[in-house]
Amino acid sequence: IERRRAELSKERDEKASWFDDFLNSNGCYSSTQVAKLFKLSSAQKLNKMLNENRIIYKQGKNWYTYSNVDKSWYKLIAGSNNEHSYSQLKFTSKGVYEISKLLGIKFEEEDLENLA
């Protein structure tokens, strides 16, 4: 029994470790990457779900977050390319986690490999 308890404790510590590593990472993820992590068929499906939950809205061709969304959940990347301005909404690891809770989606360590 003690050995099994030690094994379970080790498993829990390992799980906490990969999850903490993910939450503390500085990575930012596109809707496509997050949709893959959540096992959704497309970024459009994710965007629709986020829009229905009043997290993001579309203005022109770009997606933006509502003003009440925690700013630590995302970064808005802006720039220009060949005289065309653009902006892209990317989600932080904290945002990915908070959105997964909101949508009731669970993910495991193996699923994070899909974020690359």
Short mmCIF file of C-alpha atoms in Angstrom, two decimals:
data_model
loop_
_atom_site.label_atom_id
_atom_site.label_comp_id
_atom_site.label_asym_id
_atom_site.label_seq_id
_atom_site.Cartn_x
_atom_site.Cartn_y
_atom_site.Cartn_z
CA ILE A 1 0.00 0.00 0.00
CA GLU A 2 2.84 2.40 0.86
CA ARG A 3 4.51 1.78 -2.51
CA ARG A 4 1.24 2.45 -4.37
CA ARG A 5 0.74 5.62 -2.36
CA ALA A 6 4.27 6.75 -3.28
CA GLU A 7 3.58 5.98 -6.98
CA LEU A 8 0.36 8.02 -6.92
CA SER A 9 2.13 10.88 -5.17
CA LYS A 10 4.89 10.83 -7.80
CA GLU A 11 2.32 10.82 -10.63
CA ARG A 12 0.53 13.79 -9.07
CA ASP A 13 3.82 15.68 -8.68
CA GLU A 14 4.77 14.98 -12.30
CA LYS A 15 1.37 16.13 -13.52
CA ALA A 16 1.63 19.29 -11.45
CA SER A 17 5.10 19.87 -12.85
CA TRP A 18 4.16 19.81 -16.58
CA PHE A 19 1.09 21.90 -15.85
CA ASP A 20 3.07 24.48 -13.85
CA ASP A 21 5.68 24.57 -16.62
CA PHE A 22 2.94 25.27 -19.15
CA LEU A 23 1.26 27.98 -17.06
CA ASN A 24 4.57 29.69 -16.37
CA SER A 25 5.70 29.64 -20.00
CA ASN A 26 5.87 32.85 -22.01
CA GLY A 27 4.44 31.28 -25.16
CA CYS A 28 1.55 32.78 -27.08
CA TYR A 29 -0.74 30.63 -29.17
CA SER A 30 -2.91 31.25 -32.20
CA SER A 31 -6.55 30.20 -32.44
CA THR A 32 -5.46 27.36 -34.73
CA GLN A 33 -3.02 26.03 -32.13
CA VAL A 34 -5.55 26.35 -29.30
CA ALA A 35 -8.25 24.65 -31.40
CA LYS A 36 -5.89 21.69 -31.95
CA LEU A 37 -5.13 21.52 -28.22
CA PHE A 38 -8.86 21.49 -27.46
CA LYS A 39 -9.42 18.82 -30.15
CA LEU A 40 -11.71 21.09 -32.15
CA SER A 41 -11.98 20.76 -35.92
CA SER A 42 -10.93 24.33 -36.73
CA ALA A 43 -9.96 27.76 -35.47
CA GLN A 44 -13.30 29.02 -36.81
CA LYS A 45 -15.12 26.65 -34.43
CA LEU A 46 -13.03 27.90 -31.50
CA ASN A 47 -13.59 31.53 -32.49
CA LYS A 48 -17.35 30.92 -32.70
CA MET A 49 -17.34 29.38 -29.20
CA LEU A 50 -15.27 32.26 -27.82
CA ASN A 51 -17.59 34.75 -29.50
CA GLU A 52 -20.69 33.04 -28.04
CA ASN A 53 -19.05 33.26 -24.60
CA ARG A 54 -18.31 36.97 -25.09
CA ILE A 55 -14.55 36.58 -25.01
CA ILE A 56 -13.83 37.77 -28.54
CA TYR A 57 -15.67 39.69 -31.26
CA LYS A 58 -14.92 40.33 -34.92
CA GLN A 59 -14.35 43.78 -36.33
CA GLY A 60 -13.62 43.79 -40.03
CA LYS A 61 -11.36 40.80 -40.62
CA ASN A 62 -9.80 40.83 -37.15
CA TRP A 63 -10.77 39.34 -33.81
CA TYR A 64 -10.50 41.38 -30.62
CA THR A 65 -11.21 40.64 -26.97
CA TYR A 66 -14.04 42.29 -25.08
CA SER A 67 -12.81 44.95 -22.65
CA ASN A 68 -13.77 42.88 -19.59
CA VAL A 69 -11.48 39.95 -20.58
CA ASP A 70 -8.43 39.61 -18.31
CA LYS A 71 -5.48 41.17 -20.16
CA SER A 72 -3.18 38.38 -18.96
CA TRP A 73 -5.14 35.95 -21.19
CA TYR A 74 -3.96 37.35 -24.52
CA LYS A 75 -1.63 39.55 -26.53
CA LEU A 76 -2.59 41.54 -29.58
CA ILE A 77 0.25 41.39 -32.09
CA ALA A 78 0.21 44.31 -34.53
CA GLY A 79 2.45 45.14 -37.42
CA SER A 80 2.65 45.90 -41.10
CA ASN A 81 3.71 43.90 -44.11
CA ASN A 82 4.15 45.43 -47.58
CA GLU A 83 2.24 48.57 -46.53
CA HIS A 84 -0.65 46.47 -45.11
CA SER A 85 -1.35 46.75 -41.40
CA TYR A 86 -2.45 43.69 -39.51
CA SER A 87 -3.24 42.52 -36.02
CA GLN A 88 -3.36 39.01 -34.66
CA LEU A 89 -4.85 37.88 -31.39
CA LYS A 90 -2.71 35.32 -29.56
CA PHE A 91 -3.52 33.58 -26.29
CA THR A 92 -1.12 33.24 -23.38
CA SER A 93 -0.79 29.94 -21.53
CA LYS A 94 -2.90 31.43 -18.70
CA GLY A 95 -5.54 32.41 -21.26
CA VAL A 96 -5.53 28.92 -22.77
CA TYR A 97 -6.05 27.43 -19.31
CA GLU A 98 -8.79 29.87 -18.29
CA ILE A 99 -10.61 29.39 -21.61
CA SER A 100 -10.37 25.61 -21.24
CA LYS A 101 -12.06 25.92 -17.81
CA LEU A 102 -14.74 28.22 -19.20
CA LEU A 103 -15.50 25.83 -22.08
CA GLY A 104 -15.23 22.71 -19.90
CA ILE A 105 -12.32 21.28 -21.91
CA LYS A 106 -9.63 19.21 -20.22
CA PHE A 107 -6.21 18.62 -21.75
CA GLU A 108 -3.27 16.46 -20.79
CA GLU A 109 0.49 16.78 -21.07
CA GLU A 110 0.51 14.82 -24.37
CA ASP A 111 -1.98 17.31 -25.84
CA LEU A 112 0.48 20.17 -25.30
CA GLU A 113 2.74 18.64 -27.96
CA ASN A 114 0.12 19.84 -30.48
CA LEU A 115 0.87 23.44 -29.60
CA ALA A 116 4.22 23.41 -31.38
#
